[in-house]
Phi, psi and omega in degrees: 000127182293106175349141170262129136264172184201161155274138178301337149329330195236016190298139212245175202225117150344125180233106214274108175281125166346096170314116180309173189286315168260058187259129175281140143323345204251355197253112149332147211258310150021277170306357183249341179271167334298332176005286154262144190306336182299338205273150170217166179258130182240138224274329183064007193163245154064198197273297210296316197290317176293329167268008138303314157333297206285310156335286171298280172311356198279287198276016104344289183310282164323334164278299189277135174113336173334141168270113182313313181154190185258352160289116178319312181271017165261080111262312172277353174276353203261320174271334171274355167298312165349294190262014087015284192300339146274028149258018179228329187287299192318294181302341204271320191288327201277329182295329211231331160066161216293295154045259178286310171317327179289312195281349182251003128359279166316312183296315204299298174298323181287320090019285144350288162279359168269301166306322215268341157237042143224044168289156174192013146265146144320255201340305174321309160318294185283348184282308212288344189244340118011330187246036191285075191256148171149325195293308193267032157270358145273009157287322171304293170313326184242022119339279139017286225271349186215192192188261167352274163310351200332284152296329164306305171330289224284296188296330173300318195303291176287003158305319173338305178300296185299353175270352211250318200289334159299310187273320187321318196291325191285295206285305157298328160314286192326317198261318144349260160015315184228331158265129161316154184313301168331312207279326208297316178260007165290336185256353145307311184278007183256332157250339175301317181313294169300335171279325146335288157340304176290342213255293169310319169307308192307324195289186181178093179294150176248046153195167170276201207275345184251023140090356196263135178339139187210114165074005203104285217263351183259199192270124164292181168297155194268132179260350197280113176323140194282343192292318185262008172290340207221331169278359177323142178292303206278325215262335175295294192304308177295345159311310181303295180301304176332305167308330187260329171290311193311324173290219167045317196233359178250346179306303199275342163277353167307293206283301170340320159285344169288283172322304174323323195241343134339303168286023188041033150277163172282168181294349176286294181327306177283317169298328195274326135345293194317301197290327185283003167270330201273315163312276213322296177318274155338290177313306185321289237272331169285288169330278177330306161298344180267313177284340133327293225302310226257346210230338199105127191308295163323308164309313146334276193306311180328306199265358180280345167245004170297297175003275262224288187322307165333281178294352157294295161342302208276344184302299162337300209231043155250119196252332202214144169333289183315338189266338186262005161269309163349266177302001173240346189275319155315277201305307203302312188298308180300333192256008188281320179306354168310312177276326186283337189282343167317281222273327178264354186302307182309312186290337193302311221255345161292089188314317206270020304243017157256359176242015181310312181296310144009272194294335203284294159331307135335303175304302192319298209272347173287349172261007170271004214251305188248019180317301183297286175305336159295310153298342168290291172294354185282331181284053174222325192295305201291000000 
């Protein structure tokens, strides 16, 4: 494949291959272009790279806050099929790009709520919101589109989710109130659906269906063998570390209106914990990403999940309201920088940008392996 130029006019901004361990710090992402193939140019910015950003919140918003049900651990079967669904989701996005994976999501979803309301088994209820698959191309897709910026896109994107866990809990309540349950997710899927929909107009890949440079701006074909795209030591290792903070940290939003009313708050009360966390969390998860781009990601996730341990701790001896707004308004910000910093971590440490869904994917379903379980036994604990 012929090496890309550019002229300093149209010159485009690099994405800077991992440094071996005795690489000076000091060598310009520059000096390795054009040369090697793997190097691609990422835009940090322009109309296409942001609505994809827009996109991805969009189908966030709309996807998160649903409520899975009051049995507690479909919730958590719910998310580990989620991060499950990428390791098929991934390899499916870099042949085929974000798009088509989102629209038949959408149908996935739409379908979804629809079963879910003339389900009148458990089981039914758990096949039917199980098949929320979809979401996480749009992290895959605005990878793609930034490098600098990387995390901030990322913390915008998965802001969405905290934006979805505010309003959807206020908009169902209401309607629960005055319609049966049934009708209550036929008008959940009449607005999430079209937004989805809208979410899928928005997006935009930068390569075609065979992965080959396009126009300048797309992702080349990939030269990297896939065993070593995925076997890589670092990237296994930061999968790994992942997992275990993501457990760690997706357990107390499950869990929080339960605790809350353990401690004999009420139940209006105790949902509304949910939601001043899920605020916290939508600020966390931008701020955070914006300060990654500036201070180092890694470094971030270090102190966003000592943070976020912390604030779990505290959860123990918050005995009273004022302490358990306290301790939850502390978690939602520490632990929201966690998911967008995952999905830019991956990208940080990929040489190769034609195997991003690949690793993004991968990373997902190794964090799916004790996810499920984690929510299980805690809800046996409880």
């Amino acid at each position: 494949m012929a090496d890309r130029t550019k002229s300093k006019d149209s010159l485009v901004i690099l994405s800077p291959r991992p440094m071996p361990p005795d690489s000076p710090a000091t060598v310009s992402i520059e000096s390795f272009a054009p040369h090697d193939p793997h190097y691609i140019g990422v835009p940090d910015s322009g109309r296409h790279a942001w609505l994809v950003v827009i996109s991805g919140f969009i189908n966030f918003t709309a996807s998160f806050g649903l409520p899975a049900s009051t049995a507690t651990w479909i919730g958590s079967a719910q998310m580990f099929v989620l991060f499950l669904s990428g390791s098929f989701i991934g390899p499916a996005f870099d042949k085929w790009g974000a798009r088509k994976l989102m629209l038949s999501g959408t149908f996935l979803c739409l379908a979804a709520f629809i079963a879910c309301s003339f389900a009148t088994e458990f089981y039914q209820l758990l096949l039917a919101q199980g098949l929320l698959f979809g979401l996480g191309c749009a992290l895959f897709a605005v990878s793609e589109w930034f490098d600098k910026k990387r995390g901030f896109a990322l913390g915008l994107v998965v802001s969405g989710a905290s934006a979805g866990g505010i309003l959807w809990p206020i908009v169902l309540n209401k309607l629960f109130l005055h319609i049966r349950i049934a009708s209550t997710h036929r008008v959940a899927a009449a607005i999430a659906v079209p937004l989805m929909l809208l979410s899928c107009v928005f997006v935009r890949e930068r390569k075609d269906i065979a992965g080959h440079d396009t126009a300048g701006k797309g992702v080349k074909a990939s030269q990297t063998p896939i065993s070593k795209a995925i076997g890589d030591v670092r990237f296994l290792g930061l999968s790994f570390a992942l997992l275990f903070v993501d457990c760690g940290m997706m357990v107390p939003f499950n869990f929080l209106p339960q605790y809350a009313q353990y401690r004999e708050i009420n139940g209006t009360m105790a949902n509304n914990l949910l939601a001043i966390s899920y605020a916290a969390s939508l600020v966390g998860r931008i701020f955070t990403g914006w300060v990654a781009d500036h201070i180092g990601r890694f470094n971030i996730l270090l102190l966003v999940s000592t943070l976020t341990s912390v604030a779990t701790l505290c959860f123990a001896w918050a005995a009273t309201l004022p302490t358990l707004v306290v301790v939850s308004l502390l978690f939602g910000f520490s632990s929201g920088g966690i998911v967008p910093l995952g999905s830019a971590l991956v990208a940080q440490t990929t040489p190769d940008m034609g195997y991003i869904g690949l690793r993004i994917g991968a990373m997902m379903a190794i964090c799916s392996n004790y996810m499920f379980e984690a929510h299980y036994i805690l809800a046996e604990v409880l």
